[in-house]
Short mmCIF file of C-alpha atoms in Angstrom, two decimals:
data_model
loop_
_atom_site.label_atom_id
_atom_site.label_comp_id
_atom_site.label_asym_id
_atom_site.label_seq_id
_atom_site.Cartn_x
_atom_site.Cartn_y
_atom_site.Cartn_z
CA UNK A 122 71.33 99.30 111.16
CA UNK A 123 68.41 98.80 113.45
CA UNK A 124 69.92 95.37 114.91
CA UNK A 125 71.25 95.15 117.69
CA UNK A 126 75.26 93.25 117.10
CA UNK A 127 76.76 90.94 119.36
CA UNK A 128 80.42 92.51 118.51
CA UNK A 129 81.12 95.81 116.82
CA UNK A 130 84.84 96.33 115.35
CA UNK A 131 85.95 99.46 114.47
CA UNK A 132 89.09 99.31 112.61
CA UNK A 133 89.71 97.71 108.65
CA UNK A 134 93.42 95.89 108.88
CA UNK A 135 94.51 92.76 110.26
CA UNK A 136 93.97 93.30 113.99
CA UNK A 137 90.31 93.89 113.19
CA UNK A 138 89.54 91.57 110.66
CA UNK A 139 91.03 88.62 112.43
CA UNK A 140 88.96 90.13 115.18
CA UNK A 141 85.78 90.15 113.43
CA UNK A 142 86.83 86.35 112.09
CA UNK A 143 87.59 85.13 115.34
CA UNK A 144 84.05 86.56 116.62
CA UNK A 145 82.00 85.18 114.04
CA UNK A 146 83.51 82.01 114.10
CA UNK A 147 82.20 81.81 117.47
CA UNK A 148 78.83 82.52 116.50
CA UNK A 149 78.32 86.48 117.35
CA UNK A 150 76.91 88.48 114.54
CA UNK A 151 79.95 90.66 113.48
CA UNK A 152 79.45 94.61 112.45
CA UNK A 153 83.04 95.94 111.20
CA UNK A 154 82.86 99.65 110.35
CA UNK A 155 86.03 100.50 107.93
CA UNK A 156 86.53 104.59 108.14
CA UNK A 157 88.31 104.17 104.81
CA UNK A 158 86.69 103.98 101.21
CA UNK A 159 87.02 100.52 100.65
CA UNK A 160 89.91 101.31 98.08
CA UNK A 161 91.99 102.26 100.99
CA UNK A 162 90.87 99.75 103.37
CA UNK A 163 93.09 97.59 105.46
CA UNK A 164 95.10 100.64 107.04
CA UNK A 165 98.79 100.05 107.48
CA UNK A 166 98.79 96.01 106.55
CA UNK A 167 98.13 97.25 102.64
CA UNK A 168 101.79 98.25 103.09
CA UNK A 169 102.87 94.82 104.70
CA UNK A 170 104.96 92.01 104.31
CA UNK A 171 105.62 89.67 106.51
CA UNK A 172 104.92 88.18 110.16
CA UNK A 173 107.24 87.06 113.34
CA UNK A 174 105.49 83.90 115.02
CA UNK A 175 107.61 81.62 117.24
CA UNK A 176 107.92 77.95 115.57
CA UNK A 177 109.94 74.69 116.76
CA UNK A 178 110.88 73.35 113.47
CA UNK A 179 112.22 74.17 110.22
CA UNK A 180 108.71 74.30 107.63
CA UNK A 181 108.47 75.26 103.91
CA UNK A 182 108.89 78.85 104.06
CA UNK A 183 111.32 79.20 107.38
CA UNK A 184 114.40 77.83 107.27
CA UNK A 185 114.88 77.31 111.07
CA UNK A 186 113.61 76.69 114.29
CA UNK A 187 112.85 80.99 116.37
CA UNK A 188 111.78 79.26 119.91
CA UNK A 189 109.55 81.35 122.25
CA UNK A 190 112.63 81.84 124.15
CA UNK A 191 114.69 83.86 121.69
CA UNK A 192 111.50 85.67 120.36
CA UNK A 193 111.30 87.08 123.85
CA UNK A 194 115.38 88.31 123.94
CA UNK A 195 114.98 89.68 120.81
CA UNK A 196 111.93 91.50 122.31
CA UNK A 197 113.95 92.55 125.14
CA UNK A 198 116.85 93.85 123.37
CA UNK A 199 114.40 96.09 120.89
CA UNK A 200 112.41 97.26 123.97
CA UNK A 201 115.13 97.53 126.07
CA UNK A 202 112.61 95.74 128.78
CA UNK A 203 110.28 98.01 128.46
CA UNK A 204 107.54 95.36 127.81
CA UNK A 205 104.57 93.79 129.59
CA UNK A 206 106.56 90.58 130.05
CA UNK A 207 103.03 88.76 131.24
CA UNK A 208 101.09 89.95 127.85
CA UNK A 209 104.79 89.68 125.82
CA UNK A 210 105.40 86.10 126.54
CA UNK A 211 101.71 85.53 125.93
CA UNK A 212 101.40 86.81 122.38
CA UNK A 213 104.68 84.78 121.51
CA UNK A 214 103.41 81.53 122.89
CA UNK A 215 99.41 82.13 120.80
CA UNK A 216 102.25 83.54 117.78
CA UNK A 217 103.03 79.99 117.24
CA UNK A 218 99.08 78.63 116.61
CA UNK A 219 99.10 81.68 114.75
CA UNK A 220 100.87 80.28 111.20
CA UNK A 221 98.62 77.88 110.97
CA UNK A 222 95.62 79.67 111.94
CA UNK A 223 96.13 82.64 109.69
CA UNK A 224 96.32 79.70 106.69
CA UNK A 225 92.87 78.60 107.53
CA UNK A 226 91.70 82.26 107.16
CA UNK A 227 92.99 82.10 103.14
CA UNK A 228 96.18 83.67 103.95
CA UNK A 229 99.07 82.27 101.83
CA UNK A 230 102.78 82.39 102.78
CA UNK A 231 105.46 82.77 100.66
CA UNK A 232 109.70 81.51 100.99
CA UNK A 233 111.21 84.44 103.03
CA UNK A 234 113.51 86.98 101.56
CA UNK A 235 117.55 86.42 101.69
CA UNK A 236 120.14 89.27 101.43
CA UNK A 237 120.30 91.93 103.79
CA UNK A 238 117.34 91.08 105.73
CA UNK A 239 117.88 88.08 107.61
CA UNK A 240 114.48 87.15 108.53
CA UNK A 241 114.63 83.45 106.48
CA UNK A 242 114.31 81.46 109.66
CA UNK A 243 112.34 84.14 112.11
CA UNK A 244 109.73 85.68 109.36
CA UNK A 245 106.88 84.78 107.35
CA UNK A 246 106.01 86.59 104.05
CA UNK A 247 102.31 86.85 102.87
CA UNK A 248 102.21 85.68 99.42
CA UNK A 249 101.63 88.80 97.49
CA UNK A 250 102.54 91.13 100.52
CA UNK A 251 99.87 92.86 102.78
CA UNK A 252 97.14 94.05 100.22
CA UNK A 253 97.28 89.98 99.24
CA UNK A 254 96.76 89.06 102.95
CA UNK A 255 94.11 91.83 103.62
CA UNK A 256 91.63 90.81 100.46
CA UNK A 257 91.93 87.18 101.98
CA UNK A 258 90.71 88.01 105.43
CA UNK A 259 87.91 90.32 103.81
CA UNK A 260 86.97 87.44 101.67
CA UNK A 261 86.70 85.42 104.34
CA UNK A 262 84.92 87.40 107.29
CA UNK A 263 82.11 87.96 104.00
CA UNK A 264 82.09 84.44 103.44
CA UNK A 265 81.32 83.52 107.12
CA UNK A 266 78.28 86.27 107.21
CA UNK A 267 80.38 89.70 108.81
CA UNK A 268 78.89 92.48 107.82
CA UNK A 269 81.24 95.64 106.93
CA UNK A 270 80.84 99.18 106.60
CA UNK A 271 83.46 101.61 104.74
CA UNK A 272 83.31 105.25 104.77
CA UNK A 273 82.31 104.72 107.97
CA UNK A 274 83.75 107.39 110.62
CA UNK A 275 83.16 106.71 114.64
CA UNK A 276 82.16 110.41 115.74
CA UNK A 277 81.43 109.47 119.17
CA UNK A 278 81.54 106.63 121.62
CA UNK A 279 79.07 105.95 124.00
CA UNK A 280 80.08 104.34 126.92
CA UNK A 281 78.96 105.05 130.53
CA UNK A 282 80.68 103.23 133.66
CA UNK A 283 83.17 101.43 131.25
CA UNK A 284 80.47 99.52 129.69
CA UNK A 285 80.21 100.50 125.64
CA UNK A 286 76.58 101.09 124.79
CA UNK A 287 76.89 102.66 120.95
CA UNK A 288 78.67 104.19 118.44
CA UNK A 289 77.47 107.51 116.73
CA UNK A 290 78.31 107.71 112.62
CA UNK A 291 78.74 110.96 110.99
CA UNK A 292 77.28 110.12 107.86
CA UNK A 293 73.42 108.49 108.39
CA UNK A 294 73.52 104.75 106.96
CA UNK A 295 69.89 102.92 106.17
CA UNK A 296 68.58 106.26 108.10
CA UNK A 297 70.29 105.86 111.37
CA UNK A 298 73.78 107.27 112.88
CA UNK A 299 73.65 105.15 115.96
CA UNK A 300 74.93 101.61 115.53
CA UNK A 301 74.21 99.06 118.85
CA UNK A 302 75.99 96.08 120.04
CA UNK A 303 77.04 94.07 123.29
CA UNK A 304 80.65 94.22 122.73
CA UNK A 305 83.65 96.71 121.31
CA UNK A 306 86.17 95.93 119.72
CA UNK A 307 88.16 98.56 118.81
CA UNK A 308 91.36 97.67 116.11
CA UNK A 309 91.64 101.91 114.65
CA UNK A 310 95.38 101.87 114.82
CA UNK A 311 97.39 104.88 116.26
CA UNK A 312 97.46 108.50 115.82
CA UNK A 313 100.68 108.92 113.49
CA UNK A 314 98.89 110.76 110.46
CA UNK A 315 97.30 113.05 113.09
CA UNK A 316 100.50 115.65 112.56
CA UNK A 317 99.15 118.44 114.58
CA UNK A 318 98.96 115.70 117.79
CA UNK A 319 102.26 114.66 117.21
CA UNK A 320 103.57 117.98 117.75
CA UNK A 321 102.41 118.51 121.16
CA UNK A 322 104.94 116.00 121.72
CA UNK A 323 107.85 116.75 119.32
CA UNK A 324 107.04 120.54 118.23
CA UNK A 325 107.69 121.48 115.11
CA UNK A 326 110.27 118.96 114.02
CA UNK A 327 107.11 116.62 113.45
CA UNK A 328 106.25 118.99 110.09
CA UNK A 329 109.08 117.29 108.41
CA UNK A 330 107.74 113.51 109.64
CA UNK A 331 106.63 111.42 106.87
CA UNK A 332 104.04 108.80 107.37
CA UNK A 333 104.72 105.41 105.71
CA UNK A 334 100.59 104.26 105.79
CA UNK A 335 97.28 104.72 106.13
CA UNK A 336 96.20 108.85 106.17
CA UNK A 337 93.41 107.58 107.98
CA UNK A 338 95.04 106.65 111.04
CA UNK A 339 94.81 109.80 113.02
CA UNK A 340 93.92 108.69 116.08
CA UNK A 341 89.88 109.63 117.10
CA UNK A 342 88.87 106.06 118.45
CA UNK A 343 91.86 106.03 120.81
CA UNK A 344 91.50 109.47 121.82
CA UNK A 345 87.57 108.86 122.38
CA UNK A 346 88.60 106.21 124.62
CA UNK A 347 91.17 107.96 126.65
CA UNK A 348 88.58 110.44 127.43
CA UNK A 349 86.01 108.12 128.07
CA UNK A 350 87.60 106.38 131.36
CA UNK A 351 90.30 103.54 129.22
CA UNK A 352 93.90 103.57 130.98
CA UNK A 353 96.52 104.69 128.44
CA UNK A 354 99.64 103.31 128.85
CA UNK A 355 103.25 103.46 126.76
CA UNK A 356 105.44 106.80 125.66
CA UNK A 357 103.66 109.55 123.51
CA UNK A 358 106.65 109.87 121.63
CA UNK A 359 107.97 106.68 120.82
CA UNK A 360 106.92 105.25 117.68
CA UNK A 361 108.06 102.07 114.70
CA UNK A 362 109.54 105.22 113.01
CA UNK A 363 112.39 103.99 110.39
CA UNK A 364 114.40 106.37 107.74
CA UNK A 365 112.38 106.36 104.35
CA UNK A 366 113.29 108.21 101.54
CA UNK A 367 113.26 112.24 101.73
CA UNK A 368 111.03 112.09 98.08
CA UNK A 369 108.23 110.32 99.42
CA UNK A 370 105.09 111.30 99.33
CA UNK A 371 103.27 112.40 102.81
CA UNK A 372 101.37 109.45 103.27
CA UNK A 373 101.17 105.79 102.33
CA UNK A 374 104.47 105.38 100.86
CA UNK A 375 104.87 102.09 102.10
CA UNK A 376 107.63 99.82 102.32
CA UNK A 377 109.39 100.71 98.76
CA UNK A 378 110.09 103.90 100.44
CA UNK A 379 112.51 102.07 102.98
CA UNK A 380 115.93 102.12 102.69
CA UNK A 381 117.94 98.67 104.25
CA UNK A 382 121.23 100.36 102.47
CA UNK A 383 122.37 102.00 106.13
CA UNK A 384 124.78 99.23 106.86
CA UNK A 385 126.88 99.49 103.24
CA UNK A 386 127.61 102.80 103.87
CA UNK A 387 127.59 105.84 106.16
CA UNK A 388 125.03 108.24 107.21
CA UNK A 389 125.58 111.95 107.73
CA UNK A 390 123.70 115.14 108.64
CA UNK A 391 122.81 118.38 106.69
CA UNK A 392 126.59 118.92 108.40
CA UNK A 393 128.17 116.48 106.53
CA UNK A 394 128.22 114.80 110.00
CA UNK A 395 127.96 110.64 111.17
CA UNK A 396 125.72 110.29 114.47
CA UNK A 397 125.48 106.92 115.23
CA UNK A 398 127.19 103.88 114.94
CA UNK A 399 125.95 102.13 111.07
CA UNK A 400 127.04 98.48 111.54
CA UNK A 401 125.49 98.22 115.31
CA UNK A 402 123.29 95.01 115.10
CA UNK A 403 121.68 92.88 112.04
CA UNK A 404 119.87 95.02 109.99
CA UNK A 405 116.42 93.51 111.21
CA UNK A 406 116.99 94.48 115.14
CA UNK A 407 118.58 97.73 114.15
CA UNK A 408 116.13 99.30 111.20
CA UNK A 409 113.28 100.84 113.27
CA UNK A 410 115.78 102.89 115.47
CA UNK A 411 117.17 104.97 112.38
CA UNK A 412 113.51 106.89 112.27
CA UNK A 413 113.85 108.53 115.56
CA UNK A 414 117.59 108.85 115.04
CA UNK A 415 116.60 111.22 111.71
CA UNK A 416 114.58 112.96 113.95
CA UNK A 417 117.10 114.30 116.36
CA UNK A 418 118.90 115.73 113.39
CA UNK A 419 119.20 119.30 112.14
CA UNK A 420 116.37 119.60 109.94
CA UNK A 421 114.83 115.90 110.61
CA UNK A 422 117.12 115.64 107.45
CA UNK A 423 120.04 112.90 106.80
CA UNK A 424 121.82 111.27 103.65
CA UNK A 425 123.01 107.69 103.46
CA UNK A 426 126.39 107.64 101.28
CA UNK A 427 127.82 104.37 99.83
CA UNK A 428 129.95 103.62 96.56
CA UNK A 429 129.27 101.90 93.21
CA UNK A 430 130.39 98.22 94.85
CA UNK A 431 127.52 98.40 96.89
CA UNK A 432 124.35 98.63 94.74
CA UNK A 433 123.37 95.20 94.36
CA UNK A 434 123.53 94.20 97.79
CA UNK A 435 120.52 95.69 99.27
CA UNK A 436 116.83 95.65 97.94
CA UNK A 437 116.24 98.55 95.46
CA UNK A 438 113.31 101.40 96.45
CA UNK A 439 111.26 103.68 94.67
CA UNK A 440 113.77 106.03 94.26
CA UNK A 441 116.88 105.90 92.49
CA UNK A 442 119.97 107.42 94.03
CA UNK A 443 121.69 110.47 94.08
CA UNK A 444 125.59 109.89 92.04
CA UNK A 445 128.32 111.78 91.83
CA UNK A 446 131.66 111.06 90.19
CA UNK A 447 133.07 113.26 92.54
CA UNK A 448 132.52 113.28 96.55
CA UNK A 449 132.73 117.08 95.69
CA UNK A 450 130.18 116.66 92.78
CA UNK A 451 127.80 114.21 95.17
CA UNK A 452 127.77 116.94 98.04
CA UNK A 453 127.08 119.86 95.29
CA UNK A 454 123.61 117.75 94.12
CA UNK A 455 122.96 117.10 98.13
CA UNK A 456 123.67 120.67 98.95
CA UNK A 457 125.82 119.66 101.83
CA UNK A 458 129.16 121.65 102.29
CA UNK A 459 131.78 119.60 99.98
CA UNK A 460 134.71 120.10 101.95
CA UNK A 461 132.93 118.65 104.64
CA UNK A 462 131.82 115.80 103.38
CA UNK A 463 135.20 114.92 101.82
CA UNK A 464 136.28 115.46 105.31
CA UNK A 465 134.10 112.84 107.10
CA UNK A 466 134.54 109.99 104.24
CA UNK A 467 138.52 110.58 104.65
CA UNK A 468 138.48 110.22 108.29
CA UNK A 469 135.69 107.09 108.10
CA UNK A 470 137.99 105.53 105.42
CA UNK A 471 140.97 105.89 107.28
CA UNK A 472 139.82 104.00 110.19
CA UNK A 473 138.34 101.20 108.37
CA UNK A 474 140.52 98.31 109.84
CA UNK A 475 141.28 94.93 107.10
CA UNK A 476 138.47 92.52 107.77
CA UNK A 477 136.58 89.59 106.21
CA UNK A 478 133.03 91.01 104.93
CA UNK A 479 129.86 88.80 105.71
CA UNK A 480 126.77 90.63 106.23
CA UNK A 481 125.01 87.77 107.27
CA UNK A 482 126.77 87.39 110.84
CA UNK A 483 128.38 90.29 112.84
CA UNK A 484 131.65 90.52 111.13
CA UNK A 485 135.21 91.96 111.62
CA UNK A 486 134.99 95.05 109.58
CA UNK A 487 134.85 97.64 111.80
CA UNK A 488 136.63 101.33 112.31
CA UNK A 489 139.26 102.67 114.97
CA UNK A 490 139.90 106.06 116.23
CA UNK A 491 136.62 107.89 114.97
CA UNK A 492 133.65 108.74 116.97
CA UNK A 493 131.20 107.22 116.48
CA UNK A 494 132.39 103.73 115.15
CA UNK A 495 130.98 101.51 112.95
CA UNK A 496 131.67 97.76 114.54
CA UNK A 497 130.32 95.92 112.03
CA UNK A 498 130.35 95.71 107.84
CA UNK A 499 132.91 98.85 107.73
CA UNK A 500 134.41 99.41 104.24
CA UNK A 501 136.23 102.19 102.62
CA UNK A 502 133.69 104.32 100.36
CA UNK A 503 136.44 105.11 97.43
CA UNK A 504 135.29 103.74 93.98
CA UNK A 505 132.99 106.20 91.67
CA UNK A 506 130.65 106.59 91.27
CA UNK A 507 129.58 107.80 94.43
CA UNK A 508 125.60 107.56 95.34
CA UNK A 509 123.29 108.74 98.73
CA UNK A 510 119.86 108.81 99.60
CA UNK A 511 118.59 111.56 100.98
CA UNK A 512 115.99 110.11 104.15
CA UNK A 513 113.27 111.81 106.84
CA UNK A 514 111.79 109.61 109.47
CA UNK A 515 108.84 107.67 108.62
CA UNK A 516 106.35 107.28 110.75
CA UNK A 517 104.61 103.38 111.01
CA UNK A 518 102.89 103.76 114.05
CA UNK A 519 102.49 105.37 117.72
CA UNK A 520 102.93 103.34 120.94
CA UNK A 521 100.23 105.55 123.16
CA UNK A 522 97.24 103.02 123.09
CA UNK A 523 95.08 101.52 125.41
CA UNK A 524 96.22 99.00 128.22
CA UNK A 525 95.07 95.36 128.27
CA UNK A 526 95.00 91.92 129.62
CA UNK A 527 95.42 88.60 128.12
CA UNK A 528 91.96 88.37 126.83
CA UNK A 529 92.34 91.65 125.08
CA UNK A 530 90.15 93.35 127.44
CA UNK A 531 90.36 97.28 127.66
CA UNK A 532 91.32 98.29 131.87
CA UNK A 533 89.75 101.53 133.40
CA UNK A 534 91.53 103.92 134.73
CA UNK A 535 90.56 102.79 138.53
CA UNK A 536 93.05 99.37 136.92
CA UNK A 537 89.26 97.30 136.89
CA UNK A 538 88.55 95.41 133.44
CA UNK A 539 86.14 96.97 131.12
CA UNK A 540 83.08 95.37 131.29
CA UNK A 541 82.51 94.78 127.48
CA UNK A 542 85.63 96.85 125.09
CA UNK A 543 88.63 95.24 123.96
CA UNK A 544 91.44 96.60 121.69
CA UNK A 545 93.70 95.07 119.33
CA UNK A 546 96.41 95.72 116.88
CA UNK A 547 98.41 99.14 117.40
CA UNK A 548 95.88 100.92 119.01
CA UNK A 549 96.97 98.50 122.06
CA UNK A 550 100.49 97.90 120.52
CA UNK A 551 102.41 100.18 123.89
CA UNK A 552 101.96 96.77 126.07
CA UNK A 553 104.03 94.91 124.52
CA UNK A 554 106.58 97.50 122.57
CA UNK A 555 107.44 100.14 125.06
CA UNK A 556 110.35 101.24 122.15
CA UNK A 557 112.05 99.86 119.85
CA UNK A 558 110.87 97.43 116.81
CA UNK A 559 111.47 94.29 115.35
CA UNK A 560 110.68 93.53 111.55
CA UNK A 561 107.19 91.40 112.12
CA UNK A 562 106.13 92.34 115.32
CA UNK A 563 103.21 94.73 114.41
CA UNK A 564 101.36 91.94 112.61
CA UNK A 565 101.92 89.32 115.24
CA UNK A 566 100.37 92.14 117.79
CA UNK A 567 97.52 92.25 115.39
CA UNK A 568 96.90 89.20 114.69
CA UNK A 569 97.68 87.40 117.95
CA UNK A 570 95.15 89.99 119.93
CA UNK A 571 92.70 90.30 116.79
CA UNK A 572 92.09 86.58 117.48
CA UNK A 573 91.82 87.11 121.36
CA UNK A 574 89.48 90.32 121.24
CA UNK A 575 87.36 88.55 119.24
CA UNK A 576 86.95 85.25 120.74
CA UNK A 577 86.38 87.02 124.01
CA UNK A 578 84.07 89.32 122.95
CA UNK A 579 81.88 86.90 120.96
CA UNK A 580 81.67 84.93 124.93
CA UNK A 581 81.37 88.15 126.90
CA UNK A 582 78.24 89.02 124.18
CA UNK A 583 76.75 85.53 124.90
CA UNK A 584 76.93 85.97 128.34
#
């Protein structure tokens, strides 16, 4: 702790590991300080699976060319253009040197999922998921000489003129609380455990949030920086937030806490009410916007409803779900008004129109007359028994962060580069998603910039 480091990253997951990688490769001496125990290390990519990098050709795990071109109109559609197009089309042109590269770091892919997830040709899966994907880049940045720190919590920053000088440690290691280098990286993620900061933006509705990852993530690096002179840029409120199940715990529930079942059924409020259209896009384009569409509910509450033909067709969770013989019986156990929900799957099955089912492709089974539709996948709930999941939004991660450039570097407030801090990973994630989500993207982000901010801080340390 009395050297002085060429690069310090603070952050544990993907965006700071391939950071600290990408730094030592170049020859800086690498500090990473983990505010985890190293049980809980890695932050949200323990709770990962997959990757979306742009690729030409068909390879052993993806079945099909995803060009740079429609990576960026599937980016546009999630975002609604509300994306750095400059640092967008950037990240999906390194994406591509990025399946290879993350190999070469001990990273193992696996083939891609089929079903209801659709992500054979555009996706990636880690071999063993995220905690698999995390222990290889750990093993690797100790293998090349990086030095890491866990329990270690960033109290303070200290950076004068928008040049970082230190970092101050609330607990002493080796004697000292004040850790040196030439360069910052910072990869600390967002501020979605931080619940009391998410309610100065969505009041008390954000008590019933439930955060998929990391408890860890609440936010004190970003917030140091903000104060400290580092432009901020993207919505406070807009978030990957995606429906998980109402039983899960507070924190780190992960991904078997998702449900992908929204498009087999319907959704309905506390009221026994559908409020938004169930069979809008593929399920991979469409799965991040059902969070925020929880959260506008009575409650933050909702229940997805489907029949017994339906329960092989989706990935199981955690949970089981709810039956009823009855819809009567089902509504009794979700203590939703029976009459009312008989109502709303009467009406919904009357308007299902005859169609050929493919969930695969946008299909012909859709609905007529009711508000709102469901133009896709639409078929009558009417064989016992009848089953729901009760769902909350869950929280992935925020979109306030720090602005960049291409080489990762931090920008003042007076729009001038920092002289030596860079961010990665979704601490910087608001340049490139503005809303919105695609299934992938946060790892590419992380891993595409993780490479950058450390490559460029490793030269900027040199020089």
């Amino acid at each position: 702790m009395t050297r002085r480091f060429d690069v310090l990253v603070i952050g544990g997951g993907n965006a700071a590991l391939c950071a600290a990688i990408s730094a030592r490769r170049a020859g800086a001496s690498v500090l990473v300080l983990e505010g985890a125990p190293k049980f809980y290390r890695g932050g949200n990519t323990r709770h990962t699976r997959n990757m979306r990098c742009a690729h030409d050709a068909a390879t052993e795990i993806l079945t099909g060319p995803y060009t740079e071109e429609e990576f960026w109109n599937d980016l546009l559609l999630v975002t609604g253009g509300q994306t750095d197009e400059q640092l967008a089309r950037f990240m999906i042109h390194e994406s591509k040197d990025i399946l290879n590269w993350i190999v070469e770091q001990g990273v193992r892919w696996q083939p891609s999922l089929g079903g209801t997830l659709s992500l054979g040709r555009t996706n990636s899966f880690f071999l063993g998921g995220g905690r698999a994907m995390l222990n290889a880049l750990y093993r690797t940045a100790e293998e090349l000489g990086v030095d890491i720190l866990y329990d270690a919590e960033v109290i303070d920053l200290n950076i004068e003129h928008g040049m970082f000088l230190s970092a101050q440690l609330k607990q002493p290691v080796g004697g000292r609380t004040e850790v040196r280098a030439s360069t910052l990286v910072a990869a600390a993620g967002g501020f979605e455990a931080n619940i009391e900061w998410l309610k100065q933006y969505w009041g008390e509705a954000a008590d019933n949030f439930l955060i998929r990852g990391t408890p860890y993530n609440r936010g004190a690096i970003l917030k140091m920086l903000l104060a400290k002179g580092v432009q901020d840029i993207g919505d406070p409120t807009q978030c990957h937030a995606v429906a998980i199940d109402a039983r899960a715990p507070k924190f780190d529930g992960g991904i078997i806490t998702r449900h992908d079942s929204v498009v087999f059924g319907i959704v309905v409020n506390k009221h026994a009410e559908r409020f938004y259209d169930e069979g809008e896009d593929i399920w991979p384009k469409r799965y991040a916007i059902w969070g925020r569409l929880v959260a506008a509910q009575p409650d933050q509450i909702a229940y997805i409803i489907f029949d017994s033909t339906v329960v092989t067709s989706f990935m199981p969770t955690l949970f089981p779900p709810i039956a009823g013989a009855t819809i009567a019986e089902l509504a009794g156990k979700l203590e939703l008004d029976a009459a009312a929900l008989e109502k709303t799957i009467t009406d919904f099955n009357a308007a299902v129109q005859p169609g050929t089912f493919d969930h695969t492709i946008l299909d012909d089974c859709r609905t007529e007359g009711i508000t709102p539709p469901k133009t896709h996948w639409a078929r009558k709930i009417e064989t016992p028994p009848y089953l729901a999941y009760p769902v909350r939004p869950g929280i992935t991660f925020t979109y306030l962060g720090t602005r960049v450039n291409k080489q990762s570097r931090m920008l003042m407030k007076d729009g001038k580069p920092s002289a030596n801090m860079f961010a990665a990973g979704e601490i910087m994630a608001g340049n490139v998603l503005g809303k919105g989500y695609a299934a992938g993207i946060g790892m590419t982000i992380g891993s595409v910039f993780g490479r950058v901010a450390g490559r460029e801080a490793a030269k900027n340390a040199r020089n």
